[in-house]
XYZ file of C-alpha atoms in Angstrom:
509
model
C 16.658 29.369 50.058
C 18.370 32.780 50.029
C 18.945 35.195 52.895
C 18.985 38.973 52.905
C 21.176 39.061 56.048
C 24.470 41.047 55.707
C 27.762 39.968 57.298
C 28.490 41.799 60.514
C 30.901 44.695 60.041
C 34.314 43.953 61.436
C 35.383 46.356 64.125
C 38.826 47.137 62.714
C 39.829 49.294 65.660
C 39.003 46.535 68.134
C 40.847 44.005 66.008
C 43.937 46.187 65.881
C 43.759 46.769 69.619
C 43.545 43.018 70.216
C 46.643 42.449 68.114
C 48.704 44.946 70.120
C 47.242 44.191 73.544
C 50.408 42.557 74.910
C 52.623 45.342 73.619
C 50.312 48.002 75.023
C 50.192 46.269 78.407
C 54.007 46.116 78.591
C 54.305 49.764 77.575
C 51.803 50.742 80.257
C 53.884 48.932 82.886
C 56.997 50.604 81.525
C 55.450 54.070 81.779
C 54.172 53.347 85.273
C 57.592 52.481 86.646
C 59.388 55.194 84.710
C 56.992 57.672 86.327
C 57.683 56.147 89.719
C 61.464 56.397 89.212
C 61.172 60.054 88.248
C 58.833 60.865 91.157
C 61.158 59.266 93.713
C 64.343 60.586 92.097
C 65.806 57.078 91.951
C 68.674 58.114 89.658
C 69.543 61.341 91.467
C 72.940 60.781 93.077
C 74.446 63.112 95.661
C 77.667 63.085 97.596
C 77.257 60.859 100.664
C 77.086 62.462 104.102
C 78.429 60.101 106.721
C 80.099 61.432 109.849
C 80.909 57.928 111.031
C 83.928 57.621 108.749
C 86.937 59.797 108.014
C 86.765 61.799 104.755
C 89.606 59.769 103.232
C 87.688 56.542 103.919
C 84.336 57.832 102.653
C 84.529 56.269 99.202
C 85.623 52.923 100.577
C 82.355 52.707 102.485
C 80.293 54.388 99.747
C 81.918 53.396 96.420
C 81.101 55.619 93.486
C 80.985 55.370 89.701
C 80.314 57.952 87.009
C 79.822 57.609 83.296
C 78.492 59.891 80.608
C 77.799 60.075 76.900
C 79.471 62.304 74.258
C 77.122 65.277 74.126
C 74.783 64.817 71.137
C 74.493 67.810 68.816
C 71.125 69.518 68.952
C 70.442 70.319 65.313
C 67.891 67.504 65.140
C 66.317 64.642 67.039
C 68.286 61.721 68.428
C 68.538 58.792 66.021
C 69.191 55.060 66.172
C 72.947 55.572 66.325
C 72.543 57.621 69.482
C 70.307 54.934 70.964
C 72.866 52.228 70.217
C 75.717 54.166 71.801
C 73.795 55.368 74.840
C 72.628 51.810 75.525
C 76.231 50.903 76.420
C 76.613 53.519 79.130
C 73.037 52.839 80.248
C 73.869 49.151 80.759
C 77.087 50.057 82.586
C 75.227 52.427 84.926
C 72.690 49.724 85.757
C 75.406 47.141 86.378
C 77.335 49.425 88.719
C 74.150 50.182 90.657
C 73.625 46.444 91.137
C 77.174 46.294 92.534
C 76.109 48.711 95.264
C 77.861 51.765 93.865
C 76.515 55.298 93.739
C 76.227 55.354 89.930
C 75.996 58.841 88.452
C 74.954 59.265 84.814
C 74.775 62.982 83.884
C 73.869 64.208 80.408
C 74.799 67.242 78.321
C 73.650 68.650 74.992
C 76.128 70.049 72.496
C 75.167 73.369 70.918
C 78.643 74.816 70.277
C 79.958 75.455 66.773
C 78.505 76.433 63.430
C 76.007 73.731 62.300
C 73.034 75.239 64.172
C 73.917 78.769 63.037
C 74.404 77.554 59.462
C 71.008 75.798 59.448
C 69.309 78.856 60.968
C 70.871 81.059 58.301
C 69.555 78.708 55.614
C 66.011 79.031 56.955
C 66.395 82.823 57.054
C 67.550 82.881 53.413
C 64.772 80.537 52.326
C 62.206 82.802 53.986
C 63.602 85.693 51.934
C 63.553 83.589 48.762
C 60.165 81.886 49.071
C 58.170 83.764 51.725
C 56.514 82.432 54.915
C 54.696 79.670 53.009
C 57.940 78.467 51.393
C 56.399 78.566 47.923
C 59.111 77.242 45.596
C 58.786 78.532 41.976
C 57.604 75.942 39.483
C 60.899 75.829 37.594
C 62.741 75.023 40.816
C 60.161 72.371 41.702
C 60.932 70.710 38.373
C 64.640 70.679 39.143
C 64.014 69.215 42.600
C 61.814 66.450 41.206
C 64.709 65.372 39.000
C 66.939 64.703 41.995
C 67.376 60.952 42.171
C 69.762 58.102 42.752
C 70.889 55.454 40.328
C 68.733 52.348 40.212
C 70.783 49.282 41.115
C 71.386 46.869 38.294
C 70.491 43.233 38.754
C 73.250 41.579 40.744
C 75.101 44.869 41.008
C 75.922 47.270 43.793
C 73.693 50.207 44.619
C 75.439 53.508 43.919
C 73.910 56.815 44.952
C 74.652 60.113 43.237
C 74.675 61.917 46.544
C 77.396 62.863 48.992
C 77.353 61.738 52.602
C 75.740 65.036 53.622
C 73.069 64.699 50.954
C 72.419 61.118 51.994
C 71.538 62.332 55.481
C 68.912 64.733 54.149
C 67.440 62.581 51.367
C 66.383 64.272 48.125
C 65.868 67.572 49.925
C 67.556 70.641 48.521
C 66.316 73.112 51.094
C 66.424 73.176 54.883
C 62.695 73.870 55.186
C 61.937 70.653 53.266
C 63.983 68.614 55.746
C 61.972 70.122 58.597
C 58.660 69.639 56.825
C 59.514 65.933 56.744
C 59.611 66.093 60.560
C 55.959 67.136 60.547
C 56.482 70.833 61.257
C 54.168 73.552 59.991
C 55.551 76.445 57.968
C 54.853 78.791 60.884
C 56.905 76.611 63.217
C 59.738 76.259 60.660
C 60.009 80.055 60.382
C 60.963 80.219 64.068
C 64.110 78.235 63.283
C 65.552 81.240 61.451
C 66.725 82.221 64.935
C 69.518 80.006 66.269
C 68.156 80.268 69.818
C 64.982 78.443 68.822
C 66.949 75.298 67.960
C 68.190 75.258 71.552
C 64.654 75.547 72.877
C 63.108 72.982 70.535
C 65.342 69.917 70.295
C 66.788 69.340 73.801
C 63.326 68.768 75.400
C 62.541 66.217 72.681
C 65.833 64.445 73.365
C 65.106 64.372 77.105
C 61.656 62.912 76.473
C 63.107 60.201 74.214
C 65.819 59.273 76.726
C 63.263 59.077 79.521
C 61.092 56.839 77.347
C 64.118 54.618 76.883
C 64.356 54.348 80.682
C 67.897 55.752 80.905
C 69.265 56.048 84.447
C 70.151 59.723 84.065
C 70.268 62.334 86.807
C 68.386 65.051 84.936
C 69.216 67.679 87.549
C 72.671 67.693 85.997
C 71.556 68.111 82.368
C 72.796 71.222 80.576
C 73.565 72.886 77.262
C 77.122 73.823 76.333
C 78.188 77.447 75.652
C 77.242 80.346 77.922
C 73.688 79.008 78.170
C 75.149 77.245 81.180
C 77.582 79.697 82.827
C 78.960 76.963 85.104
C 79.919 74.671 82.251
C 81.144 77.637 80.208
C 83.460 78.761 83.019
C 84.659 75.160 83.404
C 85.646 75.058 79.717
C 87.426 78.417 80.070
C 89.224 77.170 83.179
C 90.458 74.103 81.294
C 91.895 76.146 78.447
C 93.502 78.673 80.786
C 95.172 75.924 82.808
C 96.397 74.141 79.687
C 97.820 77.390 78.356
C 99.562 78.100 81.655
C 101.095 74.615 81.453
C 102.284 75.400 77.902
C 100.205 72.492 76.578
C 98.344 74.677 74.107
C 99.379 77.785 72.206
C 97.612 80.404 70.180
C 98.791 80.503 66.593
C 98.014 79.579 63.019
C 97.679 76.290 61.201
C 96.275 75.310 57.839
C 92.561 74.598 57.964
C 89.303 75.119 56.092
C 88.414 78.766 56.701
C 85.084 80.556 56.425
C 85.739 83.984 54.947
C 82.141 84.964 55.692
C 82.269 84.083 59.387
C 85.940 84.906 59.911
C 86.745 81.631 61.654
C 87.759 78.014 60.958
C 84.947 75.915 59.529
C 85.427 72.323 60.621
C 83.979 69.233 58.962
C 80.602 69.099 60.728
C 80.249 72.879 60.841
C 79.669 73.141 57.090
C 76.425 73.305 55.174
C 78.213 71.436 52.371
C 81.684 70.063 51.699
C 81.786 67.451 54.440
C 85.011 65.469 54.269
C 86.961 68.163 52.400
C 90.370 68.805 53.934
C 93.158 71.318 53.411
C 95.435 70.406 50.499
C 99.012 71.590 50.809
C 100.685 72.859 47.625
C 104.117 74.307 47.006
C 103.955 77.515 44.983
C 106.599 77.997 42.296
C 107.252 81.652 41.470
C 108.362 82.077 37.853
C 109.319 85.649 37.022
C 108.238 86.917 33.630
C 111.288 87.524 31.422
C 109.513 88.451 28.184
C 105.785 88.862 27.615
C 104.173 87.457 24.494
C 103.032 90.149 22.055
C 99.404 89.843 23.192
C 100.303 89.780 26.892
C 102.603 92.805 26.490
C 99.659 94.810 25.208
C 97.531 93.828 28.203
C 100.257 94.294 30.819
C 101.298 97.631 29.308
C 97.775 98.982 29.700
C 97.810 98.432 33.489
C 99.686 101.332 35.105
C 99.854 99.574 38.510
C 102.284 97.024 37.011
C 104.900 99.625 36.147
C 108.153 99.024 38.014
C 106.966 95.763 39.563
C 108.184 92.200 39.078
C 105.456 89.925 37.696
C 105.448 86.212 38.470
C 103.478 83.336 36.997
C 102.763 81.288 40.140
C 102.211 77.538 39.754
C 101.017 75.187 42.493
C 102.559 71.726 42.616
C 102.336 68.655 44.804
C 105.785 67.522 43.642
C 108.344 70.306 44.050
C 111.193 67.776 43.932
C 110.617 67.359 40.182
C 111.126 71.044 39.286
C 114.655 70.251 38.056
C 113.011 68.730 34.984
C 110.709 71.616 34.055
C 110.685 72.251 30.293
C 107.786 74.691 30.045
C 104.657 75.830 31.878
C 100.981 75.396 30.957
C 97.926 77.666 31.125
C 94.317 77.107 30.114
C 93.565 79.137 27.011
C 89.890 79.497 27.971
C 90.613 80.624 31.513
C 90.784 84.177 32.793
C 93.728 85.041 35.042
C 94.279 88.074 37.203
C 97.194 90.302 38.168
C 97.122 90.217 41.972
C 99.182 92.320 44.335
C 101.247 90.140 46.663
C 102.307 90.848 50.243
C 105.522 92.293 48.781
C 104.531 95.596 47.223
C 107.014 95.228 44.356
C 105.689 91.793 43.308
C 102.536 90.815 41.393
C 101.204 87.266 40.931
C 99.387 85.976 37.848
C 96.912 83.337 39.064
C 93.173 82.603 39.016
C 90.800 84.642 41.168
C 89.925 81.534 43.189
C 93.576 80.939 44.036
C 94.034 84.592 44.999
C 91.146 84.329 47.490
C 92.732 81.296 49.135
C 96.199 82.846 49.244
C 94.808 86.044 50.781
C 94.254 84.162 54.040
C 97.790 82.739 54.078
C 99.854 85.904 54.387
C 100.387 86.228 50.625
C 98.313 89.384 50.028
C 98.724 93.012 51.214
C 96.397 92.397 54.183
C 94.804 89.313 55.695
C 91.763 88.332 53.645
C 92.258 91.215 51.206
C 92.372 90.486 47.462
C 93.840 93.320 45.404
C 93.311 92.673 41.690
C 95.137 95.047 39.358
C 93.786 93.658 36.094
C 92.888 90.543 34.100
C 94.395 88.617 31.207
C 93.230 85.607 29.206
C 95.157 82.362 29.174
C 95.351 82.603 25.389
C 97.176 85.939 25.630
C 99.698 84.494 28.109
C 100.783 81.744 25.687
C 104.281 82.490 24.355
C 105.419 84.400 27.449
C 108.914 83.445 28.617
C 109.501 82.896 32.344
C 112.356 81.925 34.625
C 111.765 78.415 36.038
C 113.647 77.985 39.357
C 115.916 74.902 39.499
C 115.173 74.005 35.866
C 117.872 72.631 33.609
C 116.818 75.311 31.107
C 118.353 78.308 32.840
C 117.584 80.792 30.037
C 113.874 80.399 30.708
C 110.926 78.345 29.477
C 107.727 79.258 27.646
C 104.090 79.379 28.699
C 102.182 76.921 26.510
C 98.520 75.875 26.071
C 97.036 72.762 27.676
C 93.529 71.381 27.156
C 92.656 70.223 30.662
C 93.861 73.036 32.947
C 91.152 73.744 35.535
C 90.404 77.050 37.254
C 89.161 75.079 40.269
C 92.484 73.368 40.931
C 95.675 74.949 42.198
C 96.407 78.355 40.698
C 95.456 77.593 37.091
C 99.181 77.708 36.222
C 100.728 74.260 35.753
C 104.396 73.297 35.756
C 105.532 70.768 33.136
C 107.960 67.926 33.848
C 107.612 65.548 30.857
C 110.173 63.054 32.140
C 107.960 62.278 35.130
C 104.395 63.266 34.189
C 102.602 61.360 31.378
C 100.164 64.276 30.880
C 103.022 66.736 30.450
C 104.893 64.451 28.055
C 101.821 63.777 25.896
C 100.930 67.480 25.728
C 104.483 68.609 24.905
C 104.676 65.938 22.184
C 101.383 67.160 20.703
C 102.612 70.760 20.672
C 105.817 69.773 18.912
C 103.949 67.780 16.262
C 101.175 70.310 15.655
C 102.560 73.748 16.498
C 100.389 75.477 13.892
C 97.245 73.692 15.072
C 97.789 74.854 18.654
C 98.775 78.368 17.587
C 102.309 78.381 18.930
C 105.720 79.192 17.500
C 107.965 76.128 16.870
C 110.849 77.761 18.755
C 108.769 77.750 21.949
C 109.098 73.951 22.085
C 112.144 73.177 19.968
C 115.115 71.972 21.981
C 113.139 71.528 25.182
C 113.554 67.810 25.774
C 112.618 65.808 28.923
C 115.271 65.994 31.639
C 115.946 63.022 33.956
C 114.882 63.745 37.528
C 113.857 60.444 39.129
C 115.018 56.938 38.262
C 112.798 53.918 38.901
C 113.616 50.195 38.604
C 110.698 49.555 36.272
C 110.942 52.530 33.898
C 114.421 53.997 34.262
C 115.004 57.749 34.131
C 112.175 58.481 31.675
C 109.106 57.108 33.401
C 106.539 59.188 31.538
C 107.799 58.499 27.975
C 108.109 54.790 28.799
C 104.545 54.584 30.102
C 103.119 56.512 27.152
C 104.748 53.997 24.830
C 103.687 51.001 26.920
C 100.031 52.129 27.146
C 99.953 53.329 23.519
C 99.108 56.922 24.448
C 99.103 58.959 21.246
C 97.691 62.285 22.404
C 96.794 64.421 25.404
C 93.197 63.570 24.553
C 93.689 59.918 25.584
C 92.340 60.758 29.036
C 91.661 57.248 30.353
C 95.101 55.897 29.437
C 96.748 59.029 30.824
C 94.917 58.659 34.126
C 96.169 55.081 34.406
C 99.698 56.105 33.427
C 99.720 58.934 35.982
C 98.703 56.544 38.743
C 101.478 54.118 37.837
C 104.129 56.814 37.393
C 103.445 58.569 40.684
C 103.283 55.349 42.696
C 106.465 54.026 41.106
C 108.282 57.284 41.725
C 107.001 57.649 45.283
C 107.782 54.111 46.456
C 110.774 53.150 44.333
C 112.164 56.352 42.839
C 115.700 57.664 43.383
C 116.595 61.322 42.754
C 119.179 61.679 39.979
C 119.819 65.417 40.284
C 120.035 68.251 42.779
C 120.604 68.487 46.510
C 119.006 65.104 47.209
C 120.694 63.163 44.394
C 120.907 59.452 45.200
C 118.175 59.595 47.848
C 114.779 57.903 47.729
């Protein structure tokens, strides 16, 4: 016998509710008591008023305790890391309360610095680029869709292509995309083009989350940093004024990452990109031009501002102690260099434009932040120019020569050459000597310029670079992998075990 009866429809909502009934009941109790705490001001702590004891004995009768949390930055919602850290002070506050102490847990929100302003500026630019609906052109959409991370190989380690900053934002190129992922409408996102809106939006969310966590915070004492809270702002000013009066702090200059656009230091977490980048100290080597190459003479002669001025090729080095062994200097033949006015009006530096921008903020240009470019010259035209190399064994001067891997994004684009100590320099100089015609140089520019001992090491003697090139079978400057390994060995050996064989510090490690 068959039946036409249909199975009863399962009430999925009721089933789901039944599954979470215990959780929901606990959360209801939690909300009830959190509301009661807030209504009665349980965590609001004031100074005790007790006339029965002398002021100096007040805290003996009414012991106190205070703890707080490093102010979280309000360019987003609080995350699990905040919850983990705040749980420690939350536990401590509860414990001290159980000990009978007046436990005060105030809370502040950090809005000082550049991250909020930088994010607001990004939204403002994206509104200009894409309009209020943030309509990204199709070609850009294609590029964004190609953003990815490497797939981990079986048994291997996962390696992402992204930096730490990119990892925080996922595969999102634009600020508006990050905020869309938080469930915001385009109209709401547009408000974030104003830095003030960040201060109005995120702190209330943080307060709500901390209340939901049941934190024992006295919310009467919550505040934002900066002049949004004049009391806290005056407190910060008072601290700095007192420290300055005590000669604990001074106003001056130090090397740092600088924002030319904002005219102020740009610290690690203030940047839209470049997190983790620090200042790299170089020593600049000024090498006065003795004789221009034929091509460079034509270029320099056509720039009237150079007349009567001393022109220097300026190299940047991390190892000034090796300059005794300089045999030549390298430039990139495909790079463009500039003639830049220095802070001394009778001196001109030949460096890359990028280097000139950096040096302009270090007192090396006519005015702070001012780049005065008098002309340009190609690296190829510079080749064959003779310069004076300070400290070098070759006192009559050395020549500017071509090198394959000179980068415009590193140093000044002008590279000193010490072939006794640097495997790259030795391999390149050897190539130029063997194939002068191929590299377009005159044989006399390299003839007679042999490596000069500068540093002696136990493992490789006074000619570390030549010894390593032979040991690793490096035949050319194009053997990049072997040269990278040789450089690592040479610099470590010289740094840890090397002894100077020449100059003021001869015999010292």
